[in-house]
Coordinates of C-alpha atoms in Angstrom, one line a residue:
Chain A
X137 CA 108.9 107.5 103.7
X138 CA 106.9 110.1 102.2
X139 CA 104.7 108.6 99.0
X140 CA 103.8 110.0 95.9
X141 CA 101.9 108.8 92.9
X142 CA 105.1 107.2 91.4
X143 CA 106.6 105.3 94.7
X144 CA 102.9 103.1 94.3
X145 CA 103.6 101.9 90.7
X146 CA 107.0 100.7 91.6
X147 CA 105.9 97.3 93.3
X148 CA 107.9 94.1 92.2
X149 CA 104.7 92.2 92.2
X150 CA 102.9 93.5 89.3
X151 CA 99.2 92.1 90.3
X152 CA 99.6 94.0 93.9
X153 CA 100.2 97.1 92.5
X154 CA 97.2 96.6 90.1
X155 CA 95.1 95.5 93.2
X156 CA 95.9 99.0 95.1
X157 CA 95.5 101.2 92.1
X158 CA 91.9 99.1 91.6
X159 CA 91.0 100.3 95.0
X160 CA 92.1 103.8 94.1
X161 CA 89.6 103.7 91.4
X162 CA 87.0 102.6 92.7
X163 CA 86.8 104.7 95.5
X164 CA 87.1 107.4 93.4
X165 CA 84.2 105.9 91.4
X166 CA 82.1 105.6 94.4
X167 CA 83.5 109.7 95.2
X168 CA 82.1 110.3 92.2
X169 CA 78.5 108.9 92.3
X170 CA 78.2 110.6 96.2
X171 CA 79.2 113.9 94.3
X172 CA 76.6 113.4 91.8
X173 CA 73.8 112.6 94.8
X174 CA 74.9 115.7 97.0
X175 CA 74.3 118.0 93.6
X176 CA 70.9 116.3 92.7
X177 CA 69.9 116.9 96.4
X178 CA 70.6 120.5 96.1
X179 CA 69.4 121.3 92.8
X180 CA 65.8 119.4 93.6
X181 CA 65.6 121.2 96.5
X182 CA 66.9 125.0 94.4
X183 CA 64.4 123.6 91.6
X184 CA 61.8 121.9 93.4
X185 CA 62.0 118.9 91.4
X186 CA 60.5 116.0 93.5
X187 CA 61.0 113.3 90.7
X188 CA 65.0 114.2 91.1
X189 CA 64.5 113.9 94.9
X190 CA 62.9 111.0 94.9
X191 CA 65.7 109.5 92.6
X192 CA 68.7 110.7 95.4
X193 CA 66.9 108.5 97.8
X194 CA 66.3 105.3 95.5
X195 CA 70.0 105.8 94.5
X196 CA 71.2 105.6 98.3
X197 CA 71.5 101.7 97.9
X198 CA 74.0 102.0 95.3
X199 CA 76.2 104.1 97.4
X200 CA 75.8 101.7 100.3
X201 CA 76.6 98.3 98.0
X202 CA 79.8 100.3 96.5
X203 CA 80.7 100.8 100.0
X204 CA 80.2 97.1 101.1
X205 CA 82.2 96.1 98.1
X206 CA 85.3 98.4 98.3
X207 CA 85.6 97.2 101.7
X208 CA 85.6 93.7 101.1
X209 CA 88.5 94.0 98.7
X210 CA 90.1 96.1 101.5
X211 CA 89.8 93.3 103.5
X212 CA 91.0 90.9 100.6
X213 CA 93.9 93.2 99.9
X214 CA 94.9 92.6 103.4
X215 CA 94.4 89.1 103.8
X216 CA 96.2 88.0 101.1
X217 CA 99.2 90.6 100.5
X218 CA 99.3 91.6 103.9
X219 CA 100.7 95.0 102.9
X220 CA 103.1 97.0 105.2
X221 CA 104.0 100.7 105.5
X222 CA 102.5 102.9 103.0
X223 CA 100.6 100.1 101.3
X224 CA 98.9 99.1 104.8
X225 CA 98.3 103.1 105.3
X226 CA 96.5 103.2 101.7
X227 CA 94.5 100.5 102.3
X228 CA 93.5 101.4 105.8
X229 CA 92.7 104.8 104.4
X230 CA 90.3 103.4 101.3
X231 CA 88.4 101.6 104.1
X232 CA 87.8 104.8 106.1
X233 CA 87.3 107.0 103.4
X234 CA 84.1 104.3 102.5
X235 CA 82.9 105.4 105.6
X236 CA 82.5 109.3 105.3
X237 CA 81.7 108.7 101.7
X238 CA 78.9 106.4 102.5
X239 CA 77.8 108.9 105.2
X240 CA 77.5 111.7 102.6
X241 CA 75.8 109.8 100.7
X242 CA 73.1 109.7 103.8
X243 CA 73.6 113.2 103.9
X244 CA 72.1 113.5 100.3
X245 CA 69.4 111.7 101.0
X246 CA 68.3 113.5 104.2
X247 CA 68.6 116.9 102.2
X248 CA 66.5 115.5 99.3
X249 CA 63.6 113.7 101.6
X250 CA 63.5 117.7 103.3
X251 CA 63.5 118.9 99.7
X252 CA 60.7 116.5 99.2
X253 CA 58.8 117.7 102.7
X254 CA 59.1 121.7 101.5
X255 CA 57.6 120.9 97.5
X256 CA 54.2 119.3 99.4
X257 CA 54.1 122.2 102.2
X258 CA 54.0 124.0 98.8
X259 CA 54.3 127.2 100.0
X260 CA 57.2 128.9 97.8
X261 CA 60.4 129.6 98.1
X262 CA 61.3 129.0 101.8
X263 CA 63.3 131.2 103.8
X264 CA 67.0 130.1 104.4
X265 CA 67.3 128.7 100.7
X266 CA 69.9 131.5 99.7
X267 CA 72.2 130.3 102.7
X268 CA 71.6 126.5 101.3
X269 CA 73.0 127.4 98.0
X270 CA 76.1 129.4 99.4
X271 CA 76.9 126.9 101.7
X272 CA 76.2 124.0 99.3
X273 CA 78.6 125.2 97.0
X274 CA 81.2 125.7 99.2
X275 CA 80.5 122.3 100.6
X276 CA 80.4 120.1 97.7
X277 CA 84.1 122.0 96.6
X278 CA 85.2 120.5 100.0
X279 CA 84.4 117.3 98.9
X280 CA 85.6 117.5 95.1
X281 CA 89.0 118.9 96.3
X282 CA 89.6 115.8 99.1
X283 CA 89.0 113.2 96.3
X284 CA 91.3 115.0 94.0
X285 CA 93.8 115.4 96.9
X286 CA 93.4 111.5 97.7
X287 CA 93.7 110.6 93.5
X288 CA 96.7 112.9 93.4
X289 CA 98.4 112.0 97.3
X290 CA 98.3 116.4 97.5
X291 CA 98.9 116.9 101.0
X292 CA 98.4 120.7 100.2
X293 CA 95.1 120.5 98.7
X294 CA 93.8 118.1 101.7
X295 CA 94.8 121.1 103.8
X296 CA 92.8 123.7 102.3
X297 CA 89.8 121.2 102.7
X298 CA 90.5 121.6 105.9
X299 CA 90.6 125.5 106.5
X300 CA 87.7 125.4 104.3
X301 CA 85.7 123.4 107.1
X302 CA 86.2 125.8 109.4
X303 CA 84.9 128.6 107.1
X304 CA 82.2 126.5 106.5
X305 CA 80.9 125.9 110.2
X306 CA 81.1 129.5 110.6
X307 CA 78.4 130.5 107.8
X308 CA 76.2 127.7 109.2
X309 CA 76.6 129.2 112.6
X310 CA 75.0 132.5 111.2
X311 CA 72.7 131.1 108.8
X312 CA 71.4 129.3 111.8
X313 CA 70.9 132.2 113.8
X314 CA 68.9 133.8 110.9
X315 CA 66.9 130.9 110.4
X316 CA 65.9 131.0 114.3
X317 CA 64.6 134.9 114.1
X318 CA 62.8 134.0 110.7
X319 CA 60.7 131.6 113.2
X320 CA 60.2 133.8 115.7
X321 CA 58.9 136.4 113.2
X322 CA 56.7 134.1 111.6
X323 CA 55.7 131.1 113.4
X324 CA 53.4 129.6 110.5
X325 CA 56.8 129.5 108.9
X326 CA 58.3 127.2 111.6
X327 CA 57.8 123.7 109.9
X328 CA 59.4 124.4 106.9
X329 CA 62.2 126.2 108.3
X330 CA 63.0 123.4 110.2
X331 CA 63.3 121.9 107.0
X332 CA 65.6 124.1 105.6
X333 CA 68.0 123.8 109.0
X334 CA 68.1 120.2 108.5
X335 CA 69.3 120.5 105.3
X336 CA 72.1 123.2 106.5
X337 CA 72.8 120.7 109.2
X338 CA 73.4 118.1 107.1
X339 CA 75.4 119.9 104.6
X340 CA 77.7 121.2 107.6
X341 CA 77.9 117.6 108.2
X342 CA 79.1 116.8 104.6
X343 CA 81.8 119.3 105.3
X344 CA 83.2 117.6 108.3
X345 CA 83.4 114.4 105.8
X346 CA 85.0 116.3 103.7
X347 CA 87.3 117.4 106.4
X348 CA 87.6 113.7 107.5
X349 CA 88.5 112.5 104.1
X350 CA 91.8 115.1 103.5
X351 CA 92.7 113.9 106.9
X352 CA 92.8 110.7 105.4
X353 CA 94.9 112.1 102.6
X354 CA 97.9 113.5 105.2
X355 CA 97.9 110.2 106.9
X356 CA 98.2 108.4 103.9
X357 CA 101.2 110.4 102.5
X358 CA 102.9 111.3 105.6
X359 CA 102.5 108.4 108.0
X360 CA 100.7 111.4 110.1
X361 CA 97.5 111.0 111.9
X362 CA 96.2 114.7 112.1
X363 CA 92.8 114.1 113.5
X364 CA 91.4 116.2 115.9
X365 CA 94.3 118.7 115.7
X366 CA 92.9 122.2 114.9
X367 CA 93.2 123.2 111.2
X368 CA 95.1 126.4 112.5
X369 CA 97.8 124.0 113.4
X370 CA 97.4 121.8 110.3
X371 CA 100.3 123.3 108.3
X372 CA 103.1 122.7 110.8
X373 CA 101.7 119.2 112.1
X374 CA 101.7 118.1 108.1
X375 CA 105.3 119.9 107.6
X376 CA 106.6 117.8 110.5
X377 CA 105.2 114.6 109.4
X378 CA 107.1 111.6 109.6
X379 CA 107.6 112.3 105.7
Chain B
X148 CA 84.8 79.9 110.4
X149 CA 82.4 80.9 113.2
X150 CA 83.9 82.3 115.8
X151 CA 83.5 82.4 119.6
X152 CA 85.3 84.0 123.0
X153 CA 88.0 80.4 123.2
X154 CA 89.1 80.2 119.6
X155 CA 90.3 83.4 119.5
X156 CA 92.6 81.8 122.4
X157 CA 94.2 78.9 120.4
X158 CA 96.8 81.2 119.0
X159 CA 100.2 79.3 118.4
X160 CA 101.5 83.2 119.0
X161 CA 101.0 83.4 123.0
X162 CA 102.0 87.3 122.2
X163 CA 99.8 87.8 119.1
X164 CA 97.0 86.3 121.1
X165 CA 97.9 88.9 124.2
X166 CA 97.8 91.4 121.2
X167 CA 94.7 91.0 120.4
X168 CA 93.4 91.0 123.7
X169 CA 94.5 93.8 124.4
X170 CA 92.9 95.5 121.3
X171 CA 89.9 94.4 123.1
X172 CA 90.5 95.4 126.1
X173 CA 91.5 99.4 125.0
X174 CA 88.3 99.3 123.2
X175 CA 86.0 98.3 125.8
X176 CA 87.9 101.0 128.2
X177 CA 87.4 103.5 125.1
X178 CA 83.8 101.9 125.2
X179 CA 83.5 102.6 129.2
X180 CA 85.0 106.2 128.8
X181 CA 82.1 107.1 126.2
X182 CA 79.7 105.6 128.0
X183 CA 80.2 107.8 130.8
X184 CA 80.1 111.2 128.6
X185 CA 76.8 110.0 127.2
X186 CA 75.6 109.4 130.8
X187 CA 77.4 112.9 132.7
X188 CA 76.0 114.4 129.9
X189 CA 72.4 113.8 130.0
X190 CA 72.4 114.0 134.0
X191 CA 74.1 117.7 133.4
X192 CA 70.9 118.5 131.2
X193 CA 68.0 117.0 133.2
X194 CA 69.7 118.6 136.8
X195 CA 70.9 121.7 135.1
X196 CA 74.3 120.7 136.0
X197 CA 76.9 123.4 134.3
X198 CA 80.0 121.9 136.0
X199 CA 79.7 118.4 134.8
X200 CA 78.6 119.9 131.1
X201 CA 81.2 121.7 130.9
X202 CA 83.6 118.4 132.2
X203 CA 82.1 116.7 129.5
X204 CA 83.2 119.2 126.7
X205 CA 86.5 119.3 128.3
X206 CA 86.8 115.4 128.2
X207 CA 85.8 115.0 124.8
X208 CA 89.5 115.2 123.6
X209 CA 90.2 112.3 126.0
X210 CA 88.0 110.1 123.7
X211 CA 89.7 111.1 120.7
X212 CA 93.2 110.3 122.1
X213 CA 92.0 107.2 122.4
X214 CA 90.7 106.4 119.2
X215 CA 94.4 107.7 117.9
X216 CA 95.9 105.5 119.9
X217 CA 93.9 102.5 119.5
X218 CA 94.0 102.7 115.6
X219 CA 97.9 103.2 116.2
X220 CA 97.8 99.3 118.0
X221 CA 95.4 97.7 115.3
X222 CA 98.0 99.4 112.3
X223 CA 100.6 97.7 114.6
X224 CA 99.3 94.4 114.9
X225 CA 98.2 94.8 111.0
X226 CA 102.0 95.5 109.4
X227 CA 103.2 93.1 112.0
X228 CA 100.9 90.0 112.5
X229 CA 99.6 90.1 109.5
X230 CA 96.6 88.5 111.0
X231 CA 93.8 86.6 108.2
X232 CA 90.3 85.3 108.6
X233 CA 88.8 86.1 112.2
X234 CA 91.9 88.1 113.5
X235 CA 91.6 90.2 110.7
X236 CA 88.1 90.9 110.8
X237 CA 88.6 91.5 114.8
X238 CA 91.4 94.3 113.6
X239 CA 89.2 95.4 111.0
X240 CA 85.8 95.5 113.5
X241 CA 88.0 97.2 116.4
X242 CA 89.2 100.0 113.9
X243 CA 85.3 100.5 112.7
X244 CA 83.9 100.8 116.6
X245 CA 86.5 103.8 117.3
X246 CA 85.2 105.5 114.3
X247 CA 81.6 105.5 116.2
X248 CA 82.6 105.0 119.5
X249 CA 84.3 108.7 119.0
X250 CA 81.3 110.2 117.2
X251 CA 79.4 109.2 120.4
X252 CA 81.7 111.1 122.4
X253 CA 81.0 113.9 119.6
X254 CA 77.2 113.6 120.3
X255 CA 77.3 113.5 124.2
X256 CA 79.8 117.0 123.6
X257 CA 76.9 118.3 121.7
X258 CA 74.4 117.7 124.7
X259 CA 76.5 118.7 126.9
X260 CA 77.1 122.4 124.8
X261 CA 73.2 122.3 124.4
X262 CA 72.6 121.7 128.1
X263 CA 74.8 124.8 128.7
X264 CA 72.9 126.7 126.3
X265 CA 69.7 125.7 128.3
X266 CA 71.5 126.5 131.2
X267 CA 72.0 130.2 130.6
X268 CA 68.8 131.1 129.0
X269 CA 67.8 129.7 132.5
X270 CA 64.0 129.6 131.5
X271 CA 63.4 126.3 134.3
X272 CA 62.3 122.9 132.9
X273 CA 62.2 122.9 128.8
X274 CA 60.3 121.2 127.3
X275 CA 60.0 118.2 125.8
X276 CA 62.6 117.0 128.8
X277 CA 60.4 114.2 129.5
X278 CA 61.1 112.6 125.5
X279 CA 64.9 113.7 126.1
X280 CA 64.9 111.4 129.6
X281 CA 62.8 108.7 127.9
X282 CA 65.2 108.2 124.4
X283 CA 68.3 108.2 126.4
X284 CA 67.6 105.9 129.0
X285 CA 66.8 103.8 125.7
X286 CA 70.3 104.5 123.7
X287 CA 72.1 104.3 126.5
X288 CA 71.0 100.6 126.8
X289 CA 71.9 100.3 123.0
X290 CA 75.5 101.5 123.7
X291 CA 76.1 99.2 126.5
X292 CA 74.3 96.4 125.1
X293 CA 76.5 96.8 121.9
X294 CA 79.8 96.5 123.5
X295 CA 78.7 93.6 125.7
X296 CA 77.5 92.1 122.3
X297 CA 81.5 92.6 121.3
X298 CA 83.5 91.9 124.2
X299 CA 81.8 88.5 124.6
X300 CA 81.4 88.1 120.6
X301 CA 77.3 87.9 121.4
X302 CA 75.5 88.0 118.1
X303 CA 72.0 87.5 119.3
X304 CA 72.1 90.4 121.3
X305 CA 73.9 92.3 118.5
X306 CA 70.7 91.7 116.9
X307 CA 68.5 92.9 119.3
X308 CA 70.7 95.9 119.3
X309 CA 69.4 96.6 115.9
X310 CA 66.0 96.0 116.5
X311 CA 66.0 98.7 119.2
X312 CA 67.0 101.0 116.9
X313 CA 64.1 101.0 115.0
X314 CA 62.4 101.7 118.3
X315 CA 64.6 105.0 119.2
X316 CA 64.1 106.4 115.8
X317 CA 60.0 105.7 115.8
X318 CA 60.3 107.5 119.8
X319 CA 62.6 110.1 118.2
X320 CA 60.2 111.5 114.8
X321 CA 57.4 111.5 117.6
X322 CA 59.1 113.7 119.9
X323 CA 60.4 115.8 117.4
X324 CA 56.4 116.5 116.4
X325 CA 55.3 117.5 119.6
X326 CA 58.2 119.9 120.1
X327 CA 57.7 121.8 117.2
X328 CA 53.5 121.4 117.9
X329 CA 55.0 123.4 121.3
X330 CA 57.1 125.6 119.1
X331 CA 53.8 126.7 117.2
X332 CA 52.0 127.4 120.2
X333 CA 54.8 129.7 121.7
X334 CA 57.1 131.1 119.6
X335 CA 59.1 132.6 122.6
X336 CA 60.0 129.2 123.7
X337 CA 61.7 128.3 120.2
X338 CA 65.0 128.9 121.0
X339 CA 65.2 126.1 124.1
X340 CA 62.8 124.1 122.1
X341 CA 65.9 124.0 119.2
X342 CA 68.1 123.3 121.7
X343 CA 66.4 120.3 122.9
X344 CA 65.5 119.2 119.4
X345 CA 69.7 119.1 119.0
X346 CA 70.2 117.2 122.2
X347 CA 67.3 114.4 120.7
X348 CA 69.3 114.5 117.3
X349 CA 72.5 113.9 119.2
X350 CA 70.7 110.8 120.9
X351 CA 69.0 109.6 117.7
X352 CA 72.9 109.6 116.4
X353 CA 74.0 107.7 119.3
X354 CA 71.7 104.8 118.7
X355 CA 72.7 104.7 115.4
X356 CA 76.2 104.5 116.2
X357 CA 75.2 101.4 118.7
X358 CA 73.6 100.0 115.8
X359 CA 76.6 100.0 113.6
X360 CA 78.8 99.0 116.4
X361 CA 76.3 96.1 116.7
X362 CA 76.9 95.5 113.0
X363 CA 80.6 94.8 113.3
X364 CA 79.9 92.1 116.1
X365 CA 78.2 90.4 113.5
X366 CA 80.8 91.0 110.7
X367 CA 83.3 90.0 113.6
X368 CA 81.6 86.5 114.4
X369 CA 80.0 85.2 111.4
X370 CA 82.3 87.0 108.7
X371 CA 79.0 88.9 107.6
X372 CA 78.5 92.2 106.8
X373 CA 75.3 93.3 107.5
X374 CA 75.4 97.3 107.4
X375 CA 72.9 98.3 105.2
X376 CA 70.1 95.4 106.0
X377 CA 66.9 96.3 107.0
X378 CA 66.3 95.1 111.1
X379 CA 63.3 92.6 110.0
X380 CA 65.8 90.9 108.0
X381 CA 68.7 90.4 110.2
X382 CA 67.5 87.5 112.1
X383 CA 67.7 86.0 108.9
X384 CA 70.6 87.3 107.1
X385 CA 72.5 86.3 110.6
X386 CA 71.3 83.1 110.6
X387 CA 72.4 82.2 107.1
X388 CA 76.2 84.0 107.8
X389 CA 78.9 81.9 107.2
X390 CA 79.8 81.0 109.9

């Protein structure tokens, strides 16, 4: 059966349904503060503020213990309601989503420990960082819309996330490509370009998180595991989910 | 309740017990399957093998069919058994180690793509294929060493798993300063040297991947979770578990 927001509040055991919709809310909590690191990350590395860098990688820990703790009432959940059908799915998917979200988190703190590298090289505004900003933007609405379309089961927004991905590896592709003939053209430039492509790599790899997490999303609501199917066959695998 | 390789045979279900098993058993074949992409691929790079590189892409989806399938069984066993205490944690550690077993097949696809790459520009040996043969001859270990660690519910050698990785990723910031020391002195050669800077990122991943897989033998066993603990303090941590 297909589930929406309403179907979870309609449990018989009151104290279950408050469990799940804890879960819910914290993961969303913990969505939240990995937002909040990926947007310091990027704006110390736009503004060159090493104290705000500095402060994404102290913060890391707090991702990781929300991660640890989510999971172990995951695990609680299961042990003693032993959920079924699209309880079991929800749960399974909070434990998962932990994962990627946790792993963004990591993200964040690779982009600001490069952010940090290019303010001691010191040697301006390095090449590449109009790419970072376009990207990042389109990467961190990936991952606002897949925690929206898990808090609000939206099937349709998990899908754009989705298409959005693949937009996303495409502008990395190029911005790449520029970044490689940059080095060529100026070798002395080669360390902190480097820089800069780590911090596109690892915002293309927030993307695929994204991506990960509005797969989550479809599984959740439909029953439907759509990873690794293309995102140009999204839309009919989702329409003929077991929903 | 620690647990070891017999307990998990006392089952008063002879068929849950053959259940579980057989969680195990997919895994380790998933395990076995991976294995071999991390191996084809590397051999594809250092003998400039296109065929097998090109296998290796082609095989990736393979790997991911398997994950599917495998977190289709533990969902199973989940709705079904609803197993608690050490079963649960074994359902909840097999549906972790797909998550990384796949993103190792990911990585050894990246290799392979980068081997092509290296391939074509057909330039001979690049450098820094000495670092490249050195750190995967290392993670390889850590991959294999990790799922013998689960299979047979080893913690020590979990541990050791851990400690190792602390090794790859000292071996892995050195390489990645001489190749762009080489980069410096010939800017022709940056394009290859990228390439093999991806294929020692792709390895660096994979021996974090072992590392985590290494965590959930730990989780599995003593009930622990230890992501997110520094290597000089699992001996401890492990030691004091509850099991």
């Amino acid at each position: 059966m297909e589930i929406t927001s309403e179907t979870h509040s309609q449990h018989i055991s009151k104290q279950f349904n408050h469990e799940l919709e804890e879960l819910k809310t914290h993961l969303m909590a913990m969505g939240g503060q990995v937002e909040k690191q990926v947007q310091d990350a990027i704006h110390a590395l736009l503004e060159g503020d090493t104290r705000l860098a500095e402060e994404v990688c102290d913060n890391d820990q707090a991702v990781n213990d929300m991660q640890i703790k989510i999971d172990e009432e995951c695990t609680r959940v299961l042990a003693r309601r032993q959920p079924a059908a699209s309880d079991l799915r929800l749960v399974l998917a909070v434990i998962r989503a932990t994962s990627d979200l946790e792993r963004i988190g990591d993200e964040a703190s690779k982009i600001a420990r490069n952010a940090l590298a290019l303010a001691e090289a010191g040697r301006g505004t390095p090449k590449g960082v109009i790419e970072v900003r376009h990207i990042s933007e389109h990467v961190r609405k990936m991952v606002r819309d897949a925690l929206t379309a898990f808090a609000r089961f939206d099937t349709q927004l998990a899908l754009s996330v989705a298409r959005e991905d693949e937009l996303v590896d495409n502008e990395y592709t190029t911005a790449m490509r520029s970044l490689m003939t940059f080095m060529m053209e100026d070798p002395r430039s080669i360390s902190s370009i480097l820089s800069v492509m780590w911090i596109l790599r690892a915002l293309e790899r927030i993307g695929d998180h994204a991506d990960n997490l509005a797969e989550y999303v479809v599984y959740l609501v439909k029953g439907l595991d759509i990873r690794h199917i293309d995102a140009d066959k999204l839309d009919e695998a989702a329409l003929k989910g077991k929903g």
